[in-house]
Amino acid sequence: MAMTLGAARLGLAAVRRLPAASRPLVRPGAVPAGVVHLGLGAFHRAHQAVYTEAAIGAAGGDWGIVAVAPRNPAVVEALADQDNLFSVTTLSGGGTATRVVGALTGVRHAPADPDAVVALLADPAIRVVTLTVTEKAYQMDPASGLLRPDAALAADLAGDRPPVTVPGLLLRGLAARAAADAGPVALVSCDNLPANGARLRGLVEQAVRRADRVPAALPDWIAGNVTFPGTMVDRIVPASTPETLDVAHRALGVRDLAAVSAEPYAQWVIEDDFPAGRPAWDRAGAVVCADAGPWERLKLRTLNGVHSAAAYLGALAGRETIAEALAIPRLPEVLRHLIAEDVAASFTPPDGMRVVDYGEEVLARFANPAIRYRTLQVAMDGSQKLPQRVLHTIADLRAAGRPARWAALVVAAWLRFLLGHADDGRPLPLDDPLAERIRAALHAGRRTPAGTVEAVFALREIVPADLAADDEVRADVTAWLAALERHGVPATLAGAG
Ligand code: CS2
C-alpha cells in the first residue's frame, strides 16, 4: 500500500494512527517517572529506553524515564515537540521494523536548566539514575581512573555556579538528595568503561573529596545510600542520518526527528544492587546477576576490541563503514586470530560462554550490510577506549607470560591513525580529548616507527608504566607499524600469518 507522506510529526495525537505493530508497549505519558537518564544519544534510545519500556509493559511500576541531554539541545527539542516519543528501526539484511517507544516521560537540556536536573536527582520518586555519556565525560585518566578535571569541572567542584559537567551534576545532585533526605538511589553506568560500576563510584568519591561547598557528612551518606551496580551494555546503534529519519517516516507515516536505527541484537547484563528497587529489566531479556565483570570483559575485549581493530585498519585503508572494512581481504582471518589467540587467552569468560563462538557472532553482526557504522565513529576517542578494549588484553597476556602479537597490531593501527594519514595519503581526523597531548608527543618524537611507539607509550594517562616498559610488546607494535607504513593495510594483512 502506498502511503502519502505528509509533514505531520510524531506525538501523542499520532499514536492511534500508527500501524499496530509500530505502537508503544505502554500508554505514553501515563507512567510516572522513576529513572533519570543522563546522555540522550542514539544508544540510550535504542537500548535502555527499549528495555525499560518492555519491563514496564511486562511488570508495571513507576519507572518512566526523565532523560537529560548534557550538551545537545537538538534532540531535546525534537523529543519535546513529539511528547517524548521516538522510534527505533531494527535493521537487518532481511528487512526493517519500526516501533515507537513510550518509555520517556520527560526530557531536559542540562545547560539550559542545571538546577532542574539537580532537583530531579534529589526527587524521592527517582530511585535509579542511568548514564550513557561516553568514556570521556567521566574525565578520568583512562589508565588509572584518577579524576582529571578540565576547567569546567574544576568550576563545578568549586561550586560557585550551577554545574555544567556530568560529574558536577552528579555531585550537586547527590548533595541535594542527601540534604532533602530523599532516600537511596542506584547510579548505573552504561558506558563501555572497565568495571564501569566501580569507575562511577570512583568518580563520585573523588569528586566529593575534591569539591568545595559540600557538607562534611556527604561521603557517609553516599556510602550508606548510593550503589553503583556494574553493567555490560550491547547493541550496535549507528549515529542517525537523514536516511534514518526517512526510513522512520515511511514506516510511521509521520515525521520523527528523534528516530534511531539499530541492529536486531541487544544485550544487557546488570548487577543486582538497587537499594530502592528497579524496573523488571529481567522480564525484558536483561541478565541480572551478582557480577557483571566476566560479561564486561567478554564484550569490551571481543566486541569493542575487534570493533576498534576494524575501525583503525579500515580507516587507514579508506573504508567508510565497519562492514566495508570487513571486506578487506584477510581482515576477517586476522580478526579471528586476534580473538582466538589473544582475547580468548586473556581472561575467563562467563560460565557457558566460549569467546571464539561469541567472536564469530560479533563478526557476523559487524558484517550486517544494513548497519552503516562509520569507521571514524569507532576510531574517535581512542585514548579513552584502547585501554579497556586492547591494552588490558595485552597486560593480562603478558602477566601470564604469553605473547600478544595480534593485539599489538591493533595498537600499531591506532598509532598509524594518530599520525593522521590514510594509506592513500588522505588526512584522517584526530577526534580525541587527549588530541593535543598526543600531537605534542608525536611532534617532539622521532619520525620513525620506534619513535612513534616511544612517544605514545610515554603518555602515562593511556599506557601504564609496566606495559610501556615491556620490550616484547614495543617490538611487536613497532614491527607492525613499520609494515603498515611501508606496505599499507592490505599487504600487511596479506603477509600476516
Ligand atoms: C563502538 C561501540 O563506537 C564505538 O566505539 O565500538 O559504540 C559499540 O558499537 C557498542 O559498544 C556496541 O554495543
Short mmCIF file of C-alpha atoms and ligand atoms in Angstrom, two decimals:
data_model
loop_
_atom_site.label_atom_id
_atom_site.label_comp_id
_atom_site.label_asym_id
_atom_site.label_seq_id
_atom_site.Cartn_x
_atom_site.Cartn_y
_atom_site.Cartn_z
CA MET A 1 0.00 0.00 0.00
CA ALA A 2 1.44 3.35 -0.99
CA MET A 3 1.37 5.80 1.90
CA THR A 4 1.24 9.54 1.27
CA LEU A 5 3.98 11.13 3.33
CA GLY A 6 2.81 14.31 4.99
CA ALA A 7 4.70 16.69 7.21
CA ALA A 8 2.80 15.69 10.39
CA ARG A 9 5.02 14.96 13.38
CA LEU A 10 5.09 12.00 15.70
CA GLY A 11 3.36 12.77 19.02
CA LEU A 12 0.53 11.56 21.28
CA ALA A 13 -2.08 12.58 18.74
CA ALA A 14 -0.46 10.43 16.08
CA VAL A 15 -0.21 7.21 18.09
CA ARG A 16 -3.70 5.92 17.23
CA ARG A 17 -2.99 6.26 13.54
CA LEU A 18 0.30 4.34 13.64
CA PRO A 19 0.41 0.85 12.17
CA ALA A 20 -0.48 -1.53 15.03
CA ALA A 21 2.99 -3.12 15.09
CA SER A 22 4.60 0.31 15.47
CA ARG A 23 2.72 1.43 18.58
CA PRO A 24 4.37 1.81 22.01
CA LEU A 25 4.16 -1.06 24.52
CA VAL A 26 2.98 1.27 27.29
CA ARG A 27 0.47 4.10 27.30
CA PRO A 28 2.71 7.09 26.51
CA GLY A 29 2.74 9.81 29.11
CA ALA A 30 0.87 7.65 31.64
CA VAL A 31 3.81 6.13 33.52
CA PRO A 32 5.21 8.24 36.39
CA ALA A 33 8.97 8.79 36.42
CA GLY A 34 11.31 6.62 38.49
CA VAL A 35 14.51 6.80 36.43
CA VAL A 36 16.71 9.72 35.42
CA HIS A 37 18.95 9.05 32.47
CA LEU A 38 21.97 11.22 31.64
CA GLY A 39 23.00 11.10 27.97
CA LEU A 40 20.27 11.27 25.38
CA GLY A 41 22.21 9.84 22.44
CA ALA A 42 21.04 7.24 19.95
CA PHE A 43 22.40 4.42 22.12
CA HIS A 44 20.17 5.22 25.08
CA ARG A 45 17.10 5.48 22.89
CA ALA A 46 17.76 2.11 21.23
CA HIS A 47 18.90 0.28 24.38
CA GLN A 48 17.91 1.21 27.95
CA ALA A 49 14.74 3.00 26.83
CA VAL A 50 13.62 -0.08 24.89
CA TYR A 51 14.40 -2.46 27.79
CA THR A 52 12.70 -0.17 30.30
CA GLU A 53 9.57 0.15 28.22
CA ALA A 54 9.39 -3.63 27.86
CA ALA A 55 9.96 -4.03 31.62
CA ILE A 56 7.11 -1.65 32.43
CA GLY A 57 4.94 -3.38 29.83
CA ALA A 58 5.62 -6.79 31.41
CA ALA A 59 5.58 -5.96 35.11
CA GLY A 60 4.33 -2.40 35.59
CA GLY A 61 5.93 0.02 38.05
CA ASP A 62 6.53 3.74 38.13
CA TRP A 63 9.70 3.59 36.08
CA GLY A 64 9.22 6.17 33.36
CA ILE A 65 12.47 7.84 32.33
CA VAL A 66 13.29 11.52 32.50
CA ALA A 67 16.13 11.80 30.01
CA VAL A 68 18.71 14.56 30.31
CA ALA A 69 20.92 15.76 27.47
CA PRO A 70 24.16 17.08 28.98
CA ARG A 71 25.04 19.04 25.83
CA ASN A 72 22.99 18.60 22.65
CA PRO A 73 19.80 20.72 22.65
CA ALA A 74 18.57 19.45 19.24
CA VAL A 75 17.44 16.04 20.49
CA VAL A 76 15.69 17.63 23.48
CA GLU A 77 13.77 19.98 21.21
CA ALA A 78 12.85 17.16 18.84
CA LEU A 79 11.56 14.96 21.66
CA ALA A 80 9.76 17.79 23.45
CA ASP A 81 7.90 18.54 20.20
CA GLN A 82 6.93 14.86 19.96
CA ASP A 83 5.55 14.35 23.51
CA ASN A 84 8.80 12.46 24.30
CA LEU A 85 8.08 9.80 21.68
CA PHE A 86 10.64 8.44 19.23
CA SER A 87 11.02 5.34 17.11
CA VAL A 88 13.59 2.59 16.80
CA THR A 89 14.05 0.91 13.44
CA THR A 90 15.62 -2.51 13.55
CA LEU A 91 17.82 -3.10 10.54
CA SER A 92 18.82 -6.46 9.20
CA GLY A 93 19.56 -7.96 5.82
CA GLY A 94 16.04 -9.38 5.94
CA GLY A 95 14.26 -6.01 6.20
CA THR A 96 13.29 -3.38 8.72
CA ALA A 97 10.80 -2.99 11.56
CA THR A 98 9.97 0.33 13.19
CA ARG A 99 8.36 0.81 16.60
CA VAL A 100 7.62 3.87 18.70
CA VAL A 101 8.95 3.70 22.27
CA GLY A 102 6.93 5.19 25.12
CA ALA A 103 9.45 4.94 27.97
CA LEU A 104 10.35 8.63 28.23
CA THR A 105 8.20 10.77 30.48
CA GLY A 106 10.25 13.92 30.15
CA VAL A 107 13.36 15.47 28.62
CA ARG A 108 15.71 18.18 29.92
CA HIS A 109 18.62 20.11 28.49
CA ALA A 110 21.11 20.34 31.37
CA PRO A 111 22.93 23.54 30.29
CA ALA A 112 19.59 25.34 29.88
CA ASP A 113 18.40 24.43 33.37
CA PRO A 114 21.04 22.74 35.54
CA ASP A 115 19.10 23.45 38.74
CA ALA A 116 16.15 21.45 37.41
CA VAL A 117 18.47 18.47 36.83
CA VAL A 118 19.93 18.78 40.33
CA ALA A 119 16.38 18.92 41.71
CA LEU A 120 15.43 15.81 39.73
CA LEU A 121 18.36 13.88 41.18
CA ALA A 122 17.10 14.88 44.64
CA ASP A 123 13.50 13.80 43.93
CA PRO A 124 12.43 10.84 46.12
CA ALA A 125 10.41 9.43 43.18
CA ILE A 126 13.69 8.93 41.30
CA ARG A 127 15.31 5.74 42.52
CA VAL A 128 17.58 4.84 39.61
CA VAL A 129 19.97 7.05 37.62
CA THR A 130 21.46 5.57 34.45
CA LEU A 131 24.25 7.06 32.34
CA THR A 132 25.39 6.82 28.72
CA VAL A 133 27.64 9.85 28.47
CA THR A 134 30.65 8.25 26.67
CA GLU A 135 34.00 7.47 28.21
CA LYS A 136 35.45 10.98 28.09
CA ALA A 137 32.62 12.62 30.06
CA TYR A 138 33.87 10.85 33.21
CA GLN A 139 37.02 13.00 32.98
CA MET A 140 39.18 10.24 34.40
CA ASP A 141 42.62 9.05 33.42
CA PRO A 142 41.84 6.08 31.17
CA ALA A 143 44.81 4.15 32.55
CA SER A 144 44.31 4.74 36.28
CA GLY A 145 40.80 6.06 36.87
CA LEU A 146 42.21 9.19 38.51
CA LEU A 147 39.96 12.24 38.19
CA ARG A 148 41.47 14.86 35.82
CA PRO A 149 39.10 17.81 35.93
CA ASP A 150 39.07 20.22 33.00
CA ALA A 151 38.29 23.90 33.63
CA ALA A 152 34.52 23.35 33.53
CA LEU A 153 34.65 20.50 36.05
CA ALA A 154 37.08 22.46 38.24
CA ALA A 155 34.48 25.24 38.37
CA ASP A 156 31.76 22.67 39.17
CA LEU A 157 33.89 21.35 42.03
CA ALA A 158 34.40 24.87 43.34
CA GLY A 159 30.62 25.19 43.32
CA ASP A 160 30.15 28.90 42.72
CA ARG A 161 27.73 28.39 39.84
CA PRO A 162 25.29 25.65 38.83
CA PRO A 163 27.07 22.56 37.45
CA VAL A 164 27.63 22.05 33.73
CA THR A 165 29.56 18.76 33.60
CA VAL A 166 28.25 15.25 34.20
CA PRO A 167 30.41 14.71 37.33
CA GLY A 168 29.33 18.15 38.55
CA LEU A 169 25.62 17.37 38.05
CA LEU A 170 26.00 14.08 39.93
CA LEU A 171 27.93 15.71 42.76
CA ARG A 172 25.46 18.54 43.29
CA GLY A 173 22.50 16.21 42.70
CA LEU A 174 23.68 13.78 45.37
CA ALA A 175 24.40 16.62 47.80
CA ALA A 176 20.86 17.92 47.24
CA ARG A 177 19.44 14.42 47.65
CA ALA A 178 21.28 13.95 50.94
CA ALA A 179 20.07 17.36 52.17
CA ALA A 180 16.49 16.50 51.20
CA ASP A 181 16.77 13.06 52.82
CA ALA A 182 15.23 11.72 49.61
CA GLY A 183 16.28 8.12 50.13
CA PRO A 184 18.67 5.70 48.49
CA VAL A 185 19.42 5.56 44.79
CA ALA A 186 21.39 3.42 42.35
CA LEU A 187 23.76 5.13 39.90
CA VAL A 188 24.19 2.86 36.90
CA SER A 189 26.95 3.42 34.37
CA CYS A 190 26.02 2.05 30.95
CA ASP A 191 29.23 3.23 29.32
CA ASN A 192 31.91 0.98 27.86
CA LEU A 193 34.36 1.55 30.72
CA PRO A 194 36.33 -1.10 32.57
CA ALA A 195 34.45 -2.16 35.74
CA ASN A 196 32.03 0.67 34.97
CA GLY A 197 30.22 0.49 38.33
CA ALA A 198 33.48 0.80 40.28
CA ARG A 199 34.63 3.57 37.90
CA LEU A 200 31.49 5.58 38.53
CA ARG A 201 31.85 5.08 42.29
CA GLY A 202 35.47 6.26 41.99
CA LEU A 203 34.34 9.29 40.03
CA VAL A 204 31.73 10.29 42.61
CA GLU A 205 34.04 9.67 45.57
CA GLN A 206 36.91 11.66 44.04
CA ALA A 207 34.58 14.50 43.05
CA VAL A 208 33.18 14.68 46.60
CA ARG A 209 36.69 14.66 48.09
CA ARG A 210 37.89 17.46 45.85
CA ALA A 211 34.77 19.62 45.96
CA ASP A 212 34.16 22.78 47.93
CA ARG A 213 30.80 23.57 49.45
CA VAL A 214 29.73 20.02 50.23
CA PRO A 215 28.58 19.02 53.70
CA ALA A 216 31.11 17.02 55.73
CA ALA A 217 28.59 14.20 56.11
CA LEU A 218 28.15 13.64 52.35
CA PRO A 219 30.70 10.80 51.99
CA ASP A 220 28.96 8.84 54.76
CA TRP A 221 25.56 9.49 53.26
CA ILE A 222 26.75 8.25 49.89
CA ALA A 223 28.33 5.15 51.45
CA GLY A 224 25.03 4.30 53.12
CA ASN A 225 22.59 5.29 50.38
CA VAL A 226 24.11 5.05 46.91
CA THR A 227 25.00 1.91 45.00
CA PHE A 228 26.92 1.60 41.75
CA PRO A 229 25.90 -1.64 40.00
CA GLY A 230 28.20 -2.65 37.17
CA THR A 231 26.67 -3.37 33.77
CA MET A 232 27.50 -4.68 30.33
CA VAL A 233 25.53 -3.00 27.58
CA ASP A 234 25.48 -4.04 23.96
CA ARG A 235 23.71 -3.01 20.80
CA ILE A 236 25.19 -1.56 17.63
CA VAL A 237 23.44 1.77 17.11
CA PRO A 238 24.90 3.93 14.36
CA ALA A 239 24.56 7.70 14.54
CA SER A 240 21.24 8.75 12.98
CA THR A 241 21.37 10.25 9.48
CA PRO A 242 18.74 11.84 7.19
CA GLU A 243 18.24 8.33 5.82
CA THR A 244 17.35 7.07 9.33
CA LEU A 245 14.65 9.73 9.57
CA ASP A 246 13.35 8.89 6.08
CA VAL A 247 13.05 5.18 6.91
CA ALA A 248 11.11 6.04 10.09
CA HIS A 249 8.89 8.48 8.17
CA ARG A 250 7.99 5.84 5.60
CA ALA A 251 7.22 3.25 8.29
CA LEU A 252 5.21 5.53 10.59
CA GLY A 253 3.56 7.91 8.15
CA VAL A 254 4.62 10.82 10.40
CA ARG A 255 7.97 12.50 10.79
CA ASP A 256 10.17 11.56 13.73
CA LEU A 257 13.15 13.88 14.22
CA ALA A 258 14.48 11.74 17.10
CA ALA A 259 14.40 8.44 15.20
CA VAL A 260 17.20 5.93 15.67
CA SER A 261 18.09 2.69 13.93
CA ALA A 262 19.87 -0.33 15.35
CA GLU A 263 20.83 -3.92 14.74
CA PRO A 264 18.34 -6.60 15.91
CA TYR A 265 20.72 -7.89 18.61
CA ALA A 266 20.68 -6.38 22.10
CA GLN A 267 22.13 -7.48 25.41
CA TRP A 268 22.20 -6.02 28.92
CA VAL A 269 23.83 -7.60 31.96
CA ILE A 270 23.19 -5.80 35.25
CA GLU A 271 24.48 -6.37 38.77
CA ASP A 272 21.52 -6.59 41.10
CA ASP A 273 22.35 -3.87 43.60
CA PHE A 274 19.39 -1.48 43.70
CA PRO A 275 18.59 -0.14 47.18
CA ALA A 276 15.21 1.32 46.16
CA GLY A 277 14.06 -1.16 43.52
CA ARG A 278 14.42 -1.18 39.74
CA PRO A 279 12.41 -1.81 36.59
CA ALA A 280 11.86 -5.52 35.89
CA TRP A 281 14.58 -5.43 33.24
CA ASP A 282 15.00 -9.20 33.61
CA ARG A 283 11.43 -9.57 32.28
CA ALA A 284 12.63 -7.66 29.21
CA GLY A 285 15.50 -10.05 28.49
CA ALA A 286 18.30 -8.48 30.56
CA VAL A 287 20.53 -10.76 32.61
CA VAL A 288 20.51 -9.72 36.25
CA CYS A 289 23.43 -11.19 38.18
CA ALA A 290 25.85 -10.73 41.07
CA ASP A 291 28.96 -9.94 39.00
CA ALA A 292 28.91 -8.44 35.52
CA GLY A 293 32.73 -8.44 35.35
CA PRO A 294 33.21 -11.52 33.15
CA TRP A 295 30.48 -10.32 30.75
CA GLU A 296 32.00 -6.90 30.60
CA ARG A 297 35.46 -8.24 29.80
CA LEU A 298 33.97 -10.54 27.17
CA LYS A 299 32.22 -7.66 25.47
CA LEU A 300 34.85 -4.92 25.80
CA ARG A 301 37.73 -7.12 24.68
CA THR A 302 35.95 -9.07 21.98
CA LEU A 303 33.26 -6.84 20.51
CA ASN A 304 34.74 -3.41 21.21
CA GLY A 305 38.36 -4.51 20.79
CA VAL A 306 37.59 -6.05 17.41
CA HIS A 307 35.44 -3.03 16.50
CA SER A 308 38.43 -0.75 17.15
CA ALA A 309 40.71 -3.07 15.18
CA ALA A 310 38.36 -2.99 12.17
CA ALA A 311 37.89 0.78 12.58
CA TYR A 312 41.57 1.75 12.55
CA LEU A 313 42.61 -0.74 9.87
CA GLY A 314 39.51 0.14 7.84
CA ALA A 315 40.01 3.91 8.14
CA LEU A 316 43.67 3.54 7.10
CA ALA A 317 42.55 1.51 4.09
CA GLY A 318 39.98 4.17 3.13
CA ARG A 319 36.86 2.19 4.14
CA GLU A 320 33.93 4.25 5.32
CA THR A 321 31.99 1.68 7.34
CA ILE A 322 32.82 -1.29 9.55
CA ALA A 323 31.00 -3.65 7.17
CA GLU A 324 33.11 -2.32 4.30
CA ALA A 325 36.27 -2.72 6.39
CA LEU A 326 35.42 -6.38 6.93
CA ALA A 327 35.56 -6.84 3.17
CA ILE A 328 39.31 -6.04 3.15
CA PRO A 329 40.89 -9.32 2.06
CA ARG A 330 42.27 -11.30 5.03
CA LEU A 331 40.92 -8.89 7.65
CA PRO A 332 38.31 -11.36 9.00
CA GLU A 333 41.01 -14.04 9.30
CA VAL A 334 43.31 -11.66 11.16
CA LEU A 335 40.45 -10.69 13.48
CA ARG A 336 39.82 -14.40 14.13
CA HIS A 337 43.48 -14.79 15.14
CA LEU A 338 43.10 -11.80 17.45
CA ILE A 339 40.01 -13.32 19.07
CA ALA A 340 41.22 -16.91 19.36
CA GLU A 341 44.88 -16.38 20.24
CA ASP A 342 44.89 -13.16 22.24
CA VAL A 343 41.46 -12.14 23.50
CA ALA A 344 40.36 -15.67 24.46
CA ALA A 345 43.63 -16.35 26.27
CA SER A 346 43.46 -13.13 28.30
CA PHE A 347 40.53 -13.78 30.68
CA THR A 348 37.97 -16.30 31.87
CA PRO A 349 34.60 -15.80 30.16
CA PRO A 350 31.22 -16.15 31.91
CA ASP A 351 30.12 -19.74 32.60
CA GLY A 352 28.92 -21.48 29.49
CA MET A 353 30.35 -18.89 27.08
CA ARG A 354 33.09 -19.59 24.55
CA VAL A 355 34.99 -16.50 23.42
CA VAL A 356 35.55 -17.90 19.93
CA ASP A 357 31.82 -18.54 19.40
CA TYR A 358 30.93 -15.13 20.77
CA GLY A 359 33.57 -13.65 18.46
CA GLU A 360 32.01 -15.35 15.41
CA GLU A 361 28.66 -13.83 16.33
CA VAL A 362 30.33 -10.43 16.67
CA LEU A 363 31.91 -10.71 13.21
CA ALA A 364 28.53 -11.62 11.71
CA ARG A 365 26.94 -8.60 13.43
CA PHE A 366 29.68 -6.30 12.11
CA ALA A 367 29.08 -7.61 8.59
CA ASN A 368 25.36 -6.61 8.69
CA PRO A 369 25.23 -4.52 5.49
CA ALA A 370 22.15 -2.60 6.65
CA ILE A 371 24.11 -1.03 9.52
CA ARG A 372 26.27 1.81 8.24
CA TYR A 373 28.51 2.26 11.29
CA ARG A 374 31.31 4.58 10.32
CA THR A 375 34.90 3.57 10.97
CA LEU A 376 35.61 7.16 12.07
CA GLN A 377 32.88 6.97 14.71
CA VAL A 378 34.54 3.96 16.35
CA ALA A 379 38.01 5.47 15.80
CA MET A 380 37.25 8.62 17.80
CA ASP A 381 38.33 8.97 21.44
CA GLY A 382 40.86 6.15 21.07
CA SER A 383 42.78 7.28 24.14
CA GLN A 384 39.65 6.64 26.21
CA LYS A 385 38.79 3.33 24.56
CA LEU A 386 42.04 1.48 23.83
CA PRO A 387 42.93 0.72 27.48
CA GLN A 388 39.88 -1.47 28.24
CA ARG A 389 39.49 -2.74 24.67
CA VAL A 390 43.07 -3.76 23.89
CA LEU A 391 45.69 -2.74 26.46
CA HIS A 392 44.09 -4.81 29.24
CA THR A 393 44.15 -7.82 26.93
CA ILE A 394 47.86 -7.27 26.35
CA ALA A 395 48.60 -6.67 30.04
CA ASP A 396 46.82 -9.87 31.12
CA LEU A 397 48.54 -11.95 28.42
CA ARG A 398 51.95 -10.57 29.35
CA ALA A 399 51.30 -11.17 33.07
CA ALA A 400 50.72 -14.81 32.12
CA GLY A 401 53.98 -14.86 30.13
CA ARG A 402 52.23 -15.05 26.76
CA PRO A 403 52.80 -13.06 23.56
CA ALA A 404 50.21 -10.50 22.41
CA ARG A 405 51.05 -10.26 18.76
CA TRP A 406 47.60 -9.65 17.26
CA ALA A 407 46.61 -7.17 19.91
CA ALA A 408 49.89 -5.37 19.13
CA LEU A 409 48.64 -4.98 15.55
CA VAL A 410 45.59 -3.09 16.84
CA VAL A 411 47.81 -0.74 18.84
CA ALA A 412 50.01 -0.21 15.76
CA ALA A 413 46.94 0.59 13.63
CA TRP A 414 45.84 3.13 16.24
CA LEU A 415 49.31 4.72 16.25
CA ARG A 416 49.30 4.98 12.48
CA PHE A 417 45.83 6.54 12.66
CA LEU A 418 47.20 9.07 15.18
CA LEU A 419 49.85 10.06 12.62
CA GLY A 420 46.96 11.45 10.61
CA HIS A 421 47.09 9.96 7.11
CA ALA A 422 45.43 7.03 5.40
CA ASP A 423 47.33 4.65 3.13
CA ASP A 424 46.45 6.82 0.13
CA GLY A 425 47.73 9.96 1.87
CA ARG A 426 44.32 11.42 2.65
CA PRO A 427 44.12 13.14 6.06
CA LEU A 428 42.41 11.35 8.95
CA PRO A 429 40.82 13.44 11.72
CA LEU A 430 42.02 13.03 15.29
CA ASP A 431 38.92 13.48 17.43
CA ASP A 432 40.09 12.72 20.95
CA PRO A 433 40.07 14.58 24.28
CA LEU A 434 43.84 13.96 24.53
CA ALA A 435 44.48 15.07 20.92
CA GLU A 436 46.70 17.96 21.93
CA ARG A 437 48.84 15.83 24.25
CA ILE A 438 49.13 13.15 21.59
CA ARG A 439 50.05 15.59 18.83
CA ALA A 440 52.65 17.29 21.01
CA ALA A 441 54.21 13.93 21.94
CA LEU A 442 54.35 12.82 18.31
CA HIS A 443 55.76 16.16 17.23
CA ALA A 444 58.55 16.01 19.82
CA GLY A 445 59.43 12.40 19.00
CA ARG A 446 61.47 10.84 16.20
CA ARG A 447 59.59 10.23 12.94
CA THR A 448 60.28 6.52 12.83
CA PRO A 449 58.03 3.63 13.90
CA ALA A 450 60.16 3.16 17.05
CA GLY A 451 59.98 6.91 17.71
CA THR A 452 56.18 6.90 17.41
CA VAL A 453 55.87 3.95 19.80
CA GLU A 454 58.26 5.66 22.22
CA ALA A 455 56.28 8.92 22.13
CA VAL A 456 52.82 7.45 22.68
CA PHE A 457 53.94 4.79 25.18
CA ALA A 458 55.28 7.66 27.31
CA LEU A 459 51.73 9.01 27.78
CA ARG A 460 51.05 7.59 31.24
CA GLU A 461 47.36 8.62 31.11
CA ILE A 462 46.92 5.94 28.46
CA VAL A 463 49.70 3.35 28.76
CA PRO A 464 50.63 2.13 32.25
CA ALA A 465 54.34 2.04 33.14
CA ASP A 466 54.81 -1.75 33.18
CA LEU A 467 53.18 -2.18 29.79
CA ALA A 468 55.21 0.70 28.36
CA ALA A 469 58.40 -0.93 29.65
CA ASP A 470 57.66 -4.30 28.03
CA ASP A 471 60.29 -4.71 25.29
CA GLU A 472 58.46 -7.55 23.56
CA VAL A 473 55.27 -5.50 23.25
CA ARG A 474 57.21 -2.48 21.98
CA ALA A 475 58.99 -4.65 19.43
CA ASP A 476 55.73 -6.20 18.17
CA VAL A 477 53.96 -2.85 17.90
CA THR A 478 56.99 -1.29 16.17
CA ALA A 479 57.24 -4.13 13.65
CA TRP A 480 53.53 -3.90 12.77
CA LEU A 481 53.71 -0.12 12.49
CA ALA A 482 56.74 -0.35 10.19
CA ALA A 483 54.87 -2.83 7.98
CA LEU A 484 51.73 -0.67 7.89
CA GLU A 485 53.77 2.41 6.98
CA ARG A 486 55.80 0.64 4.32
CA HIS A 487 53.18 -1.63 2.72
CA GLY A 488 49.75 -0.32 3.71
CA VAL A 489 46.90 -2.30 5.30
CA PRO A 490 46.06 -4.95 2.65
CA ALA A 491 49.66 -6.03 2.07
CA THR A 492 50.42 -6.07 5.81
CA LEU A 493 47.41 -8.31 6.40
CA ALA A 494 48.35 -10.49 3.42
CA GLY A 495 51.78 -11.04 4.96
CA ALA A 496 50.44 -11.80 8.45
CA GLY A 497 50.11 -15.44 9.34
C1 CS2 B 1 31.67 1.20 19.30
C2 CS2 B 1 30.57 0.99 20.33
O1 CS2 B 1 31.67 3.48 18.73
C3 CS2 B 1 32.29 2.58 19.32
O2 CS2 B 1 33.37 2.77 19.86
O3 CS2 B 1 32.65 0.21 19.48
O4 CS2 B 1 29.73 2.09 20.44
C4 CS2 B 1 29.75 -0.27 20.01
O5 CS2 B 1 29.01 -0.12 18.85
C5 CS2 B 1 28.82 -0.62 21.15
O6 CS2 B 1 29.57 -0.74 22.32
C6 CS2 B 1 28.07 -1.90 20.84
O7 CS2 B 1 27.43 -2.36 21.97
#
